[in-house]
PDB file of C-alpha atoms in Angstrom:
ATOM      1  CA  MET A   1     -12.867  20.047 -18.227  1.00  0.00           C
ATOM      2  CA  LEU A   2      -9.421  18.557 -17.660  1.00  0.00           C
ATOM      3  CA  PRO A   3      -7.303  19.941 -14.831  1.00  0.00           C
ATOM      4  CA  ALA A   4      -4.375  22.056 -16.079  1.00  0.00           C
ATOM      5  CA  ASN A   5      -1.738  19.324 -15.654  1.00  0.00           C
ATOM      6  CA  GLY A   6      -4.030  16.346 -15.874  1.00  0.00           C
ATOM      7  CA  THR A   7      -4.636  13.725 -18.491  1.00  0.00           C
ATOM      8  CA  ALA A   8      -7.952  12.195 -19.459  1.00  0.00           C
ATOM      9  CA  ALA A   9      -7.002   9.032 -17.555  1.00  0.00           C
ATOM     10  CA  GLU A  10      -6.216  10.996 -14.396  1.00  0.00           C
ATOM     11  CA  THR A  11      -9.589  12.690 -14.607  1.00  0.00           C
ATOM     12  CA  GLU A  12     -11.318   9.314 -15.019  1.00  0.00           C
ATOM     13  CA  ILE A  13      -9.527   7.955 -11.932  1.00  0.00           C
ATOM     14  CA  ARG A  14     -10.437  11.086  -9.954  1.00  0.00           C
ATOM     15  CA  THR A  15     -14.081  10.625 -10.926  1.00  0.00           C
ATOM     16  CA  LEU A  16     -13.949   6.970  -9.840  1.00  0.00           C
ATOM     17  CA  ILE A  17     -12.427   7.952  -6.467  1.00  0.00           C
ATOM     18  CA  GLU A  18     -15.054  10.648  -5.900  1.00  0.00           C
ATOM     19  CA  ALA A  19     -17.889   8.223  -6.663  1.00  0.00           C
ATOM     20  CA  ARG A  20     -16.392   5.650  -4.325  1.00  0.00           C
ATOM     21  CA  THR A  21     -15.913   8.229  -1.536  1.00  0.00           C
ATOM     22  CA  LYS A  22     -19.582   9.200  -1.798  1.00  0.00           C
ATOM     23  CA  ALA A  23     -20.589   5.511  -1.731  1.00  0.00           C
ATOM     24  CA  VAL A  24     -18.605   4.967   1.492  1.00  0.00           C
ATOM     25  CA  ARG A  25     -20.180   8.045   3.120  1.00  0.00           C
ATOM     26  CA  ALA A  26     -23.630   6.693   2.231  1.00  0.00           C
ATOM     27  CA  LYS A  27     -22.666   3.113   3.241  1.00  0.00           C
ATOM     28  CA  ALA A  28     -23.802   1.980  -0.232  1.00  0.00           C
ATOM     29  CA  VAL A  29     -22.081  -1.416  -0.546  1.00  0.00           C
ATOM     30  CA  ASP A  30     -22.895  -2.071  -4.233  1.00  0.00           C
ATOM     31  CA  ALA A  31     -21.701   1.399  -5.295  1.00  0.00           C
ATOM     32  CA  ALA A  32     -18.562   1.093  -3.158  1.00  0.00           C
ATOM     33  CA  MET A  33     -17.848  -2.281  -4.798  1.00  0.00           C
ATOM     34  CA  SER A  34     -18.682  -1.333  -8.384  1.00  0.00           C
ATOM     35  CA  ALA A  35     -15.066  -0.650  -9.441  1.00  0.00           C
ATOM     36  CA  ILE A  36     -13.560  -3.642  -7.612  1.00  0.00           C
ATOM     37  CA  ALA A  37     -12.085  -6.215 -10.031  1.00  0.00           C
ATOM     38  CA  PRO A  38     -13.098  -9.861  -9.438  1.00  0.00           C
ATOM     39  CA  GLY A  39      -9.473 -10.849  -8.872  1.00  0.00           C
ATOM     40  CA  ILE A  40      -8.550  -8.032  -6.482  1.00  0.00           C
ATOM     41  CA  VAL A  41      -5.711  -8.578  -4.017  1.00  0.00           C
ATOM     42  CA  ALA A  42      -6.608  -6.442  -0.982  1.00  0.00           C
ATOM     43  CA  PHE A  43      -4.391  -5.651   1.996  1.00  0.00           C
ATOM     44  CA  ASP A  44      -6.710  -4.230   4.652  1.00  0.00           C
ATOM     45  CA  VAL A  45      -6.187  -2.165   7.823  1.00  0.00           C
ATOM     46  CA  VAL A  46      -7.173  -5.114  10.031  1.00  0.00           C
ATOM     47  CA  ASN A  47      -6.469  -8.883   9.874  1.00  0.00           C
ATOM     48  CA  PRO A  48      -6.090 -11.071   7.880  1.00  0.00           C
ATOM     49  CA  LEU A  49      -2.863 -10.518   5.898  1.00  0.00           C
ATOM     50  CA  GLN A  50      -4.796 -10.330   2.619  1.00  0.00           C
ATOM     51  CA  HIS A  51      -8.158 -10.824   0.931  1.00  0.00           C
ATOM     52  CA  LEU A  52      -8.065 -12.581  -2.460  1.00  0.00           C
ATOM     53  CA  GLY A  53     -11.086 -11.735  -4.616  1.00  0.00           C
ATOM     54  CA  GLN A  54     -14.182  -9.546  -4.303  1.00  0.00           C
ATOM     55  CA  GLN A  55     -15.964 -11.644  -1.704  1.00  0.00           C
ATOM     56  CA  GLY A  56     -13.706 -10.822   1.233  1.00  0.00           C
ATOM     57  CA  VAL A  57     -13.686  -7.121   0.333  1.00  0.00           C
ATOM     58  CA  ARG A  58     -17.482  -7.011   0.153  1.00  0.00           C
ATOM     59  CA  GLN A  59     -17.916  -8.826   3.481  1.00  0.00           C
ATOM     60  CA  ARG A  60     -15.480  -6.420   5.098  1.00  0.00           C
ATOM     61  CA  ALA A  61     -17.357  -3.364   3.699  1.00  0.00           C
ATOM     62  CA  GLU A  62     -20.705  -4.771   4.889  1.00  0.00           C
ATOM     63  CA  GLN A  63     -19.276  -5.470   8.344  1.00  0.00           C
ATOM     64  CA  TRP A  64     -17.645  -2.017   8.612  1.00  0.00           C
ATOM     65  CA  PHE A  65     -20.707  -0.101   7.369  1.00  0.00           C
ATOM     66  CA  SER A  66     -23.077  -1.990   9.681  1.00  0.00           C
ATOM     67  CA  SER A  67     -20.850  -1.285  12.715  1.00  0.00           C
ATOM     68  CA  LEU A  68     -21.328   2.488  12.258  1.00  0.00           C
ATOM     69  CA  ALA A  69     -24.405   4.582  13.081  1.00  0.00           C
ATOM     70  CA  GLY A  70     -25.791   6.937  10.395  1.00  0.00           C
ATOM     71  CA  THR A  71     -23.645   8.176   7.523  1.00  0.00           C
ATOM     72  CA  ILE A  72     -19.836   8.108   7.629  1.00  0.00           C
ATOM     73  CA  GLY A  73     -17.718  11.268   7.795  1.00  0.00           C
ATOM     74  CA  TYR A  74     -15.058  10.300   5.248  1.00  0.00           C
ATOM     75  CA  GLU A  75     -12.419  12.372   3.447  1.00  0.00           C
ATOM     76  CA  LEU A  76      -9.244  11.856   1.435  1.00  0.00           C
ATOM     77  CA  ARG A  77      -6.255  14.148   1.937  1.00  0.00           C
ATOM     78  CA  ASP A  78      -3.025  14.516  -0.096  1.00  0.00           C
ATOM     79  CA  LEU A  79      -4.513  12.487  -2.948  1.00  0.00           C
ATOM     80  CA  ALA A  80      -1.937  11.827  -5.681  1.00  0.00           C
ATOM     81  CA  ILE A  81      -2.950  10.118  -8.924  1.00  0.00           C
ATOM     82  CA  THR A  82      -0.558   8.699 -11.525  1.00  0.00           C
ATOM     83  CA  ALA A  83      -2.189   7.374 -14.680  1.00  0.00           C
ATOM     84  CA  ASP A  84      -1.266   6.081 -18.099  1.00  0.00           C
ATOM     85  CA  GLU A  85      -3.772   4.994 -20.705  1.00  0.00           C
ATOM     86  CA  ASP A  86      -4.368   1.525 -19.230  1.00  0.00           C
ATOM     87  CA  ILE A  87      -2.942   1.411 -15.715  1.00  0.00           C
ATOM     88  CA  ALA A  88      -2.951   3.851 -12.807  1.00  0.00           C
ATOM     89  CA  PHE A  89      -2.284   4.155  -9.105  1.00  0.00           C
ATOM     90  CA  SER A  90      -3.247   6.606  -6.372  1.00  0.00           C
ATOM     91  CA  HIS A  91      -2.357   7.194  -2.756  1.00  0.00           C
ATOM     92  CA  SER A  92      -3.876   9.307  -0.034  1.00  0.00           C
ATOM     93  CA  LEU A  93      -4.403   9.738   3.665  1.00  0.00           C
ATOM     94  CA  ASN A  94      -7.982   8.775   4.500  1.00  0.00           C
ATOM     95  CA  HIS A  95      -9.909  10.095   7.466  1.00  0.00           C
ATOM     96  CA  VAL A  96     -13.005   8.620   8.999  1.00  0.00           C
ATOM     97  CA  ASN A  97     -15.133  10.424  11.547  1.00  0.00           C
ATOM     98  CA  ALA A  98     -18.090   8.381  12.721  1.00  0.00           C
ATOM     99  CA  THR A  99     -19.869   6.833  15.679  1.00  0.00           C
ATOM    100  CA  THR A 100     -20.299   3.097  16.138  1.00  0.00           C
ATOM    101  CA  THR A 101     -23.708   1.572  16.774  1.00  0.00           C
ATOM    102  CA  THR A 102     -22.559   1.133  20.394  1.00  0.00           C
ATOM    103  CA  GLY A 103     -21.817   4.883  20.681  1.00  0.00           C
ATOM    104  CA  LYS A 104     -18.013   4.829  20.384  1.00  0.00           C
ATOM    105  CA  LYS A 105     -16.462   7.774  18.474  1.00  0.00           C
ATOM    106  CA  ILE A 106     -14.142   6.840  15.608  1.00  0.00           C
ATOM    107  CA  ASP A 107     -11.718   9.573  14.452  1.00  0.00           C
ATOM    108  CA  MET A 108      -8.935   7.843  12.582  1.00  0.00           C
ATOM    109  CA  TRP A 109      -6.497   8.364   9.704  1.00  0.00           C
ATOM    110  CA  TRP A 110      -5.052   5.599   7.566  1.00  0.00           C
ATOM    111  CA  ARG A 111      -2.829   5.332   4.512  1.00  0.00           C
ATOM    112  CA  ALA A 112      -4.369   4.110   1.252  1.00  0.00           C
ATOM    113  CA  THR A 113      -2.761   2.975  -2.008  1.00  0.00           C
ATOM    114  CA  VAL A 114      -5.012   1.878  -4.866  1.00  0.00           C
ATOM    115  CA  CYS A 115      -3.929   0.285  -8.168  1.00  0.00           C
ATOM    116  CA  TYR A 116      -6.120   0.287 -11.271  1.00  0.00           C
ATOM    117  CA  ARG A 117      -6.213  -1.379 -14.671  1.00  0.00           C
ATOM    118  CA  LYS A 118      -8.528  -0.685 -17.572  1.00  0.00           C
ATOM    119  CA  ILE A 119     -10.424  -3.919 -18.246  1.00  0.00           C
ATOM    120  CA  ASP A 120     -12.827  -4.047 -21.240  1.00  0.00           C
ATOM    121  CA  GLY A 121     -12.686  -0.238 -21.415  1.00  0.00           C
ATOM    122  CA  LYS A 122     -13.525   0.344 -17.736  1.00  0.00           C
ATOM    123  CA  TRP A 123     -11.176   1.257 -14.856  1.00  0.00           C
ATOM    124  CA  LYS A 124     -11.114  -1.472 -12.225  1.00  0.00           C
ATOM    125  CA  ILE A 125      -9.338  -1.663  -8.873  1.00  0.00           C
ATOM    126  CA  ILE A 126      -7.076  -4.716  -9.038  1.00  0.00           C
ATOM    127  CA  HIS A 127      -5.149  -4.010  -5.834  1.00  0.00           C
ATOM    128  CA  GLU A 128      -5.753  -1.971  -2.706  1.00  0.00           C
ATOM    129  CA  HIS A 129      -3.560  -1.479   0.357  1.00  0.00           C
ATOM    130  CA  SER A 130      -4.914   0.258   3.479  1.00  0.00           C
ATOM    131  CA  SER A 131      -3.047   0.420   6.772  1.00  0.00           C
ATOM    132  CA  VAL A 132      -1.945   2.223   9.870  1.00  0.00           C
ATOM    133  CA  PRO A 133       1.652   1.961  11.062  1.00  0.00           C
ATOM    134  CA  PHE A 134       2.485   0.540  14.496  1.00  0.00           C
ATOM    135  CA  ASP A 135       4.563   1.742  17.410  1.00  0.00           C
ATOM    136  CA  PRO A 136       7.516  -0.680  17.756  1.00  0.00           C
ATOM    137  CA  GLY A 137       7.814   0.238  21.445  1.00  0.00           C
ATOM    138  CA  THR A 138       4.352  -0.999  22.387  1.00  0.00           C
ATOM    139  CA  GLY A 139       3.439  -3.263  19.448  1.00  0.00           C
ATOM    140  CA  LYS A 140       0.170  -1.316  19.185  1.00  0.00           C
ATOM    141  CA  ALA A 141      -1.373  -0.102  15.927  1.00  0.00           C
ATOM    142  CA  SER A 142      -1.246   3.716  15.795  1.00  0.00           C
ATOM    143  CA  LEU A 143      -4.901   4.728  15.555  1.00  0.00           C
ATOM    144  CA  ASP A 144      -4.487   8.343  16.661  1.00  0.00           C
ATOM    145  CA  LEU A 145      -1.875   9.731  14.254  1.00  0.00           C
ATOM    146  CA  ARG A 146      -2.714  12.915  12.349  1.00  0.00           C
ATOM    147  CA  PRO A 147      -1.102  14.292   9.192  1.00  0.00           C
TER     148      PRO A 147
ATOM    149  CA  MET B   1      14.738 -13.379 -22.515  1.00  0.00           C
ATOM    150  CA  LEU B   2      11.270 -12.060 -21.755  1.00  0.00           C
ATOM    151  CA  PRO B   3       8.900 -14.229 -19.736  1.00  0.00           C
ATOM    152  CA  ALA B   4       6.125 -15.760 -21.866  1.00  0.00           C
ATOM    153  CA  ASN B   5       3.439 -13.266 -20.831  1.00  0.00           C
ATOM    154  CA  GLY B   6       5.733 -10.417 -19.864  1.00  0.00           C
ATOM    155  CA  THR B   7       6.543  -7.102 -21.428  1.00  0.00           C
ATOM    156  CA  ALA B   8       9.916  -5.386 -21.529  1.00  0.00           C
ATOM    157  CA  ALA B   9       8.748  -2.993 -18.792  1.00  0.00           C
ATOM    158  CA  GLU B  10       7.702  -5.874 -16.530  1.00  0.00           C
ATOM    159  CA  THR B  11      11.102  -7.445 -16.973  1.00  0.00           C
ATOM    160  CA  GLU B  12      12.797  -4.148 -16.095  1.00  0.00           C
ATOM    161  CA  ILE B  13      10.712  -3.839 -12.917  1.00  0.00           C
ATOM    162  CA  ARG B  14      11.478  -7.441 -11.970  1.00  0.00           C
ATOM    163  CA  THR B  15      15.197  -6.753 -12.411  1.00  0.00           C
ATOM    164  CA  LEU B  16      14.908  -3.647 -10.213  1.00  0.00           C
ATOM    165  CA  ILE B  17      13.094  -5.636  -7.506  1.00  0.00           C
ATOM    166  CA  GLU B  18      15.701  -8.420  -7.603  1.00  0.00           C
ATOM    167  CA  ALA B  19      18.563  -5.909  -7.260  1.00  0.00           C
ATOM    168  CA  ARG B  20      16.815  -4.204  -4.360  1.00  0.00           C
ATOM    169  CA  THR B  21      16.112  -7.532  -2.633  1.00  0.00           C
ATOM    170  CA  LYS B  22      19.815  -8.423  -2.840  1.00  0.00           C
ATOM    171  CA  ALA B  23      20.735  -4.968  -1.496  1.00  0.00           C
ATOM    172  CA  VAL B  24      18.463  -5.462   1.528  1.00  0.00           C
ATOM    173  CA  ARG B  25      19.923  -8.929   2.217  1.00  0.00           C
ATOM    174  CA  ALA B  26      23.417  -7.410   2.148  1.00  0.00           C
ATOM    175  CA  LYS B  27      22.322  -4.332   4.144  1.00  0.00           C
ATOM    176  CA  ALA B  28      23.733  -2.146   1.349  1.00  0.00           C
ATOM    177  CA  VAL B  29      22.003   1.192   1.975  1.00  0.00           C
ATOM    178  CA  ASP B  30      23.146   2.976  -1.217  1.00  0.00           C
ATOM    179  CA  ALA B  31      22.122   0.058  -3.436  1.00  0.00           C
ATOM    180  CA  ALA B  32      18.782  -0.303  -1.610  1.00  0.00           C
ATOM    181  CA  MET B  33      18.168   3.427  -2.134  1.00  0.00           C
ATOM    182  CA  SER B  34      19.346   3.675  -5.757  1.00  0.00           C
ATOM    183  CA  ALA B  35      15.862   3.442  -7.303  1.00  0.00           C
ATOM    184  CA  ILE B  36      14.147   5.687  -4.759  1.00  0.00           C
ATOM    185  CA  ALA B  37      12.862   8.929  -6.352  1.00  0.00           C
ATOM    186  CA  PRO B  38      13.750  12.157  -4.507  1.00  0.00           C
ATOM    187  CA  GLY B  39      10.090  12.969  -4.014  1.00  0.00           C
ATOM    188  CA  ILE B  40       8.982   9.542  -2.732  1.00  0.00           C
ATOM    189  CA  VAL B  41       5.936   9.318  -0.492  1.00  0.00           C
ATOM    190  CA  ALA B  42       6.571   6.312   1.755  1.00  0.00           C
ATOM    191  CA  PHE B  43       4.100   4.622   4.105  1.00  0.00           C
ATOM    192  CA  ASP B  44       6.187   2.411   6.379  1.00  0.00           C
ATOM    193  CA  VAL B  45       5.404  -0.566   8.644  1.00  0.00           C
ATOM    194  CA  VAL B  46       6.134   1.497  11.770  1.00  0.00           C
ATOM    195  CA  ASN B  47       5.399   5.121  12.751  1.00  0.00           C
ATOM    196  CA  PRO B  48       5.185   7.857  11.542  1.00  0.00           C
ATOM    197  CA  LEU B  49       2.156   8.012   9.211  1.00  0.00           C
ATOM    198  CA  GLN B  50       4.378   8.859   6.231  1.00  0.00           C
ATOM    199  CA  HIS B  51       7.878   9.806   5.105  1.00  0.00           C
ATOM    200  CA  LEU B  52       8.059  12.554   2.471  1.00  0.00           C
ATOM    201  CA  GLY B  53      11.280  12.422   0.434  1.00  0.00           C
ATOM    202  CA  GLN B  54      14.359  10.203   0.322  1.00  0.00           C
ATOM    203  CA  GLN B  55      15.872  11.332   3.610  1.00  0.00           C
ATOM    204  CA  GLY B  56      13.363   9.624   5.901  1.00  0.00           C
ATOM    205  CA  VAL B  57      13.479   6.425   3.857  1.00  0.00           C
ATOM    206  CA  ARG B  58      17.286   6.328   4.021  1.00  0.00           C
ATOM    207  CA  GLN B  59      17.372   6.959   7.776  1.00  0.00           C
ATOM    208  CA  ARG B  60      14.845   4.210   8.291  1.00  0.00           C
ATOM    209  CA  ALA B  61      16.888   1.742   6.165  1.00  0.00           C
ATOM    210  CA  GLU B  62      20.086   2.637   8.054  1.00  0.00           C
ATOM    211  CA  GLN B  63      18.334   2.217  11.392  1.00  0.00           C
ATOM    212  CA  TRP B  64      16.757  -1.109  10.396  1.00  0.00           C
ATOM    213  CA  PHE B  65      19.937  -2.585   8.883  1.00  0.00           C
ATOM    214  CA  SER B  66      22.055  -1.570  11.885  1.00  0.00           C
ATOM    215  CA  SER B  67      19.569  -3.168  14.303  1.00  0.00           C
ATOM    216  CA  LEU B  68      20.144  -6.610  12.722  1.00  0.00           C
ATOM    217  CA  ALA B  69      23.165  -8.906  13.094  1.00  0.00           C
ATOM    218  CA  GLY B  70      24.823 -10.287   9.931  1.00  0.00           C
ATOM    219  CA  THR B  71      22.972 -10.513   6.645  1.00  0.00           C
ATOM    220  CA  ILE B  72      19.171 -10.434   6.413  1.00  0.00           C
ATOM    221  CA  GLY B  73      17.103 -13.437   5.342  1.00  0.00           C
ATOM    222  CA  TYR B  74      14.679 -11.662   3.024  1.00  0.00           C
ATOM    223  CA  GLU B  75      12.248 -12.990   0.421  1.00  0.00           C
ATOM    224  CA  LEU B  76       9.263 -11.806  -1.606  1.00  0.00           C
ATOM    225  CA  ARG B  77       6.282 -14.103  -2.144  1.00  0.00           C
ATOM    226  CA  ASP B  78       3.258 -13.752  -4.480  1.00  0.00           C
ATOM    227  CA  LEU B  79       4.961 -10.937  -6.368  1.00  0.00           C
ATOM    228  CA  ALA B  80       2.641  -9.405  -8.985  1.00  0.00           C
ATOM    229  CA  ILE B  81       3.922  -6.748 -11.393  1.00  0.00           C
ATOM    230  CA  THR B  82       1.757  -4.540 -13.624  1.00  0.00           C
ATOM    231  CA  ALA B  83       3.660  -2.286 -16.005  1.00  0.00           C
ATOM    232  CA  ASP B  84       3.035   0.047 -18.893  1.00  0.00           C
ATOM    233  CA  GLU B  85       5.748   1.890 -20.774  1.00  0.00           C
ATOM    234  CA  ASP B  86       6.149   4.682 -18.205  1.00  0.00           C
ATOM    235  CA  ILE B  87       4.392   3.673 -14.989  1.00  0.00           C
ATOM    236  CA  ALA B  88       4.177   0.436 -13.032  1.00  0.00           C
ATOM    237  CA  PHE B  89       3.178  -1.045  -9.719  1.00  0.00           C
ATOM    238  CA  SER B  90       3.919  -4.253  -7.836  1.00  0.00           C
ATOM    239  CA  HIS B  91       2.711  -5.957  -4.708  1.00  0.00           C
ATOM    240  CA  SER B  92       4.014  -8.863  -2.674  1.00  0.00           C
ATOM    241  CA  LEU B  93       4.196 -10.461   0.728  1.00  0.00           C
ATOM    242  CA  ASN B  94       7.659  -9.880   2.147  1.00  0.00           C
ATOM    243  CA  HIS B  95       9.338 -12.105   4.702  1.00  0.00           C
ATOM    244  CA  VAL B  96      12.265 -11.243   6.899  1.00  0.00           C
ATOM    245  CA  ASN B  97      14.166 -13.798   8.913  1.00  0.00           C
ATOM    246  CA  ALA B  98      16.972 -12.286  10.960  1.00  0.00           C
ATOM    247  CA  THR B  99      18.444 -11.800  14.406  1.00  0.00           C
ATOM    248  CA  THR B 100      18.764  -8.427  16.086  1.00  0.00           C
ATOM    249  CA  THR B 101      22.094  -7.247  17.492  1.00  0.00           C
ATOM    250  CA  THR B 102      20.604  -7.982  20.928  1.00  0.00           C
ATOM    251  CA  GLY B 103      19.881 -11.600  19.938  1.00  0.00           C
ATOM    252  CA  LYS B 104      16.126 -11.420  19.315  1.00  0.00           C
ATOM    253  CA  LYS B 105      14.798 -13.553  16.428  1.00  0.00           C
ATOM    254  CA  ILE B 106      12.746 -11.700  13.807  1.00  0.00           C
ATOM    255  CA  ASP B 107      10.487 -13.881  11.624  1.00  0.00           C
ATOM    256  CA  MET B 108       7.861 -11.616  10.154  1.00  0.00           C
ATOM    257  CA  TRP B 109       5.705 -11.152   7.058  1.00  0.00           C
ATOM    258  CA  TRP B 110       4.432  -7.833   5.794  1.00  0.00           C
ATOM    259  CA  ARG B 111       2.473  -6.550   2.796  1.00  0.00           C
ATOM    260  CA  ALA B 112       4.290  -4.363   0.257  1.00  0.00           C
ATOM    261  CA  THR B 113       2.976  -2.228  -2.591  1.00  0.00           C
ATOM    262  CA  VAL B 114       5.473  -0.303  -4.722  1.00  0.00           C
ATOM    263  CA  CYS B 115       4.669   2.287  -7.427  1.00  0.00           C
ATOM    264  CA  TYR B 116       7.123   3.259 -10.153  1.00  0.00           C
ATOM    265  CA  ARG B 117       7.518   5.930 -12.800  1.00  0.00           C
ATOM    266  CA  LYS B 118      10.099   6.180 -15.563  1.00  0.00           C
ATOM    267  CA  ILE B 119      11.997   9.431 -14.974  1.00  0.00           C
ATOM    268  CA  ASP B 120      14.649  10.461 -17.519  1.00  0.00           C
ATOM    269  CA  GLY B 121      14.594   6.929 -18.938  1.00  0.00           C
ATOM    270  CA  LYS B 122      15.084   5.174 -15.579  1.00  0.00           C
ATOM    271  CA  TRP B 123      12.527   3.431 -13.385  1.00  0.00           C
ATOM    272  CA  LYS B 124      12.168   5.159 -10.023  1.00  0.00           C
ATOM    273  CA  ILE B 125      10.087   4.286  -6.973  1.00  0.00           C
ATOM    274  CA  ILE B 126       7.802   7.259  -6.346  1.00  0.00           C
ATOM    275  CA  HIS B 127       5.603   5.583  -3.741  1.00  0.00           C
ATOM    276  CA  GLU B 128       5.944   2.650  -1.383  1.00  0.00           C
ATOM    277  CA  HIS B 129       3.498   1.224   1.141  1.00  0.00           C
ATOM    278  CA  SER B 130       4.575  -1.443   3.648  1.00  0.00           C
ATOM    279  CA  SER B 131       2.417  -2.619   6.521  1.00  0.00           C
ATOM    280  CA  VAL B 132       1.072  -5.317   8.769  1.00  0.00           C
ATOM    281  CA  PRO B 133      -2.636  -5.389   9.636  1.00  0.00           C
ATOM    282  CA  PHE B 134      -3.801  -5.144  13.231  1.00  0.00           C
ATOM    283  CA  ASP B 135      -6.130  -7.183  15.427  1.00  0.00           C
ATOM    284  CA  PRO B 136      -9.121  -4.957  16.251  1.00  0.00           C
ATOM    285  CA  GLY B 137      -9.762  -7.010  19.397  1.00  0.00           C
ATOM    286  CA  THR B 138      -6.413  -6.216  21.010  1.00  0.00           C
ATOM    287  CA  GLY B 139      -5.278  -3.139  19.035  1.00  0.00           C
ATOM    288  CA  LYS B 140      -1.966  -4.948  18.475  1.00  0.00           C
ATOM    289  CA  ALA B 141      -0.095  -5.063  15.167  1.00  0.00           C
ATOM    290  CA  SER B 142      -0.152  -8.636  13.794  1.00  0.00           C
ATOM    291  CA  LEU B 143       3.515  -9.569  13.576  1.00  0.00           C
ATOM    292  CA  ASP B 144       3.078 -13.342  13.423  1.00  0.00           C
ATOM    293  CA  LEU B 145       0.711 -13.843  10.456  1.00  0.00           C
ATOM    294  CA  ARG B 146       1.772 -16.253   7.716  1.00  0.00           C
ATOM    295  CA  PRO B 147       0.489 -16.478   4.155  1.00  0.00           C
TER     296      PRO B 147
END
């Protein structure tokens, strides 16, 4: 069933996001990567400035998942989706709650913007931007902000 | 004239971006704000986590412009625009080259993603995400990366 104000495309994007969220929680790399377009331009939370193409995004997911013990507590807040027939974008505040394999607690929010295009009838992520802001006074990334 | 592979909407977005770039160089707050939608959700390079609505974005532009001496050296690299009739998004690597009013040189790249919607026949920026990544080893924002 479509949401009251939604379009079919919005519902498709919401379904994609939900599947991807579940894949991250389960640390399922292939499922988390399944909507990533080959030519993605990804701006990630940590260095470098950008990843061009799937390979860097996959390596980063593998590295991140393997640094955390057990499943990942992962939720999206304030998700907004804008979609036309063939292109779409979404933004949200993403929260991860997990423990590293060395026992360090991670409880962090970041900002996420995701851009989609329908390619051969399937929605693909062609651009993704994830980040935290920094404190200009200290030059430090702000890892403890809460919405 | 339309670019060879471009659509009318892409050309309109490119024109908007060029006007905004010129406005930033000239530190013209009203011109830099003219395409910002009232309900913008903005994720900025520095704290806080987000700005909701025009007011925060305007204050931030005023603060930034007034912290810099003279005009701003400002350029966009690797600009990619995706546009349908009514929605669009763009991403780029943005470079600022300027001197603060206290004489400090600023030579910095950041990642920018901008999302647009046509409202009452005019393209408006409804979401913007600007950031630098951070170095997980030091926790510092990476202000000296180059593409």
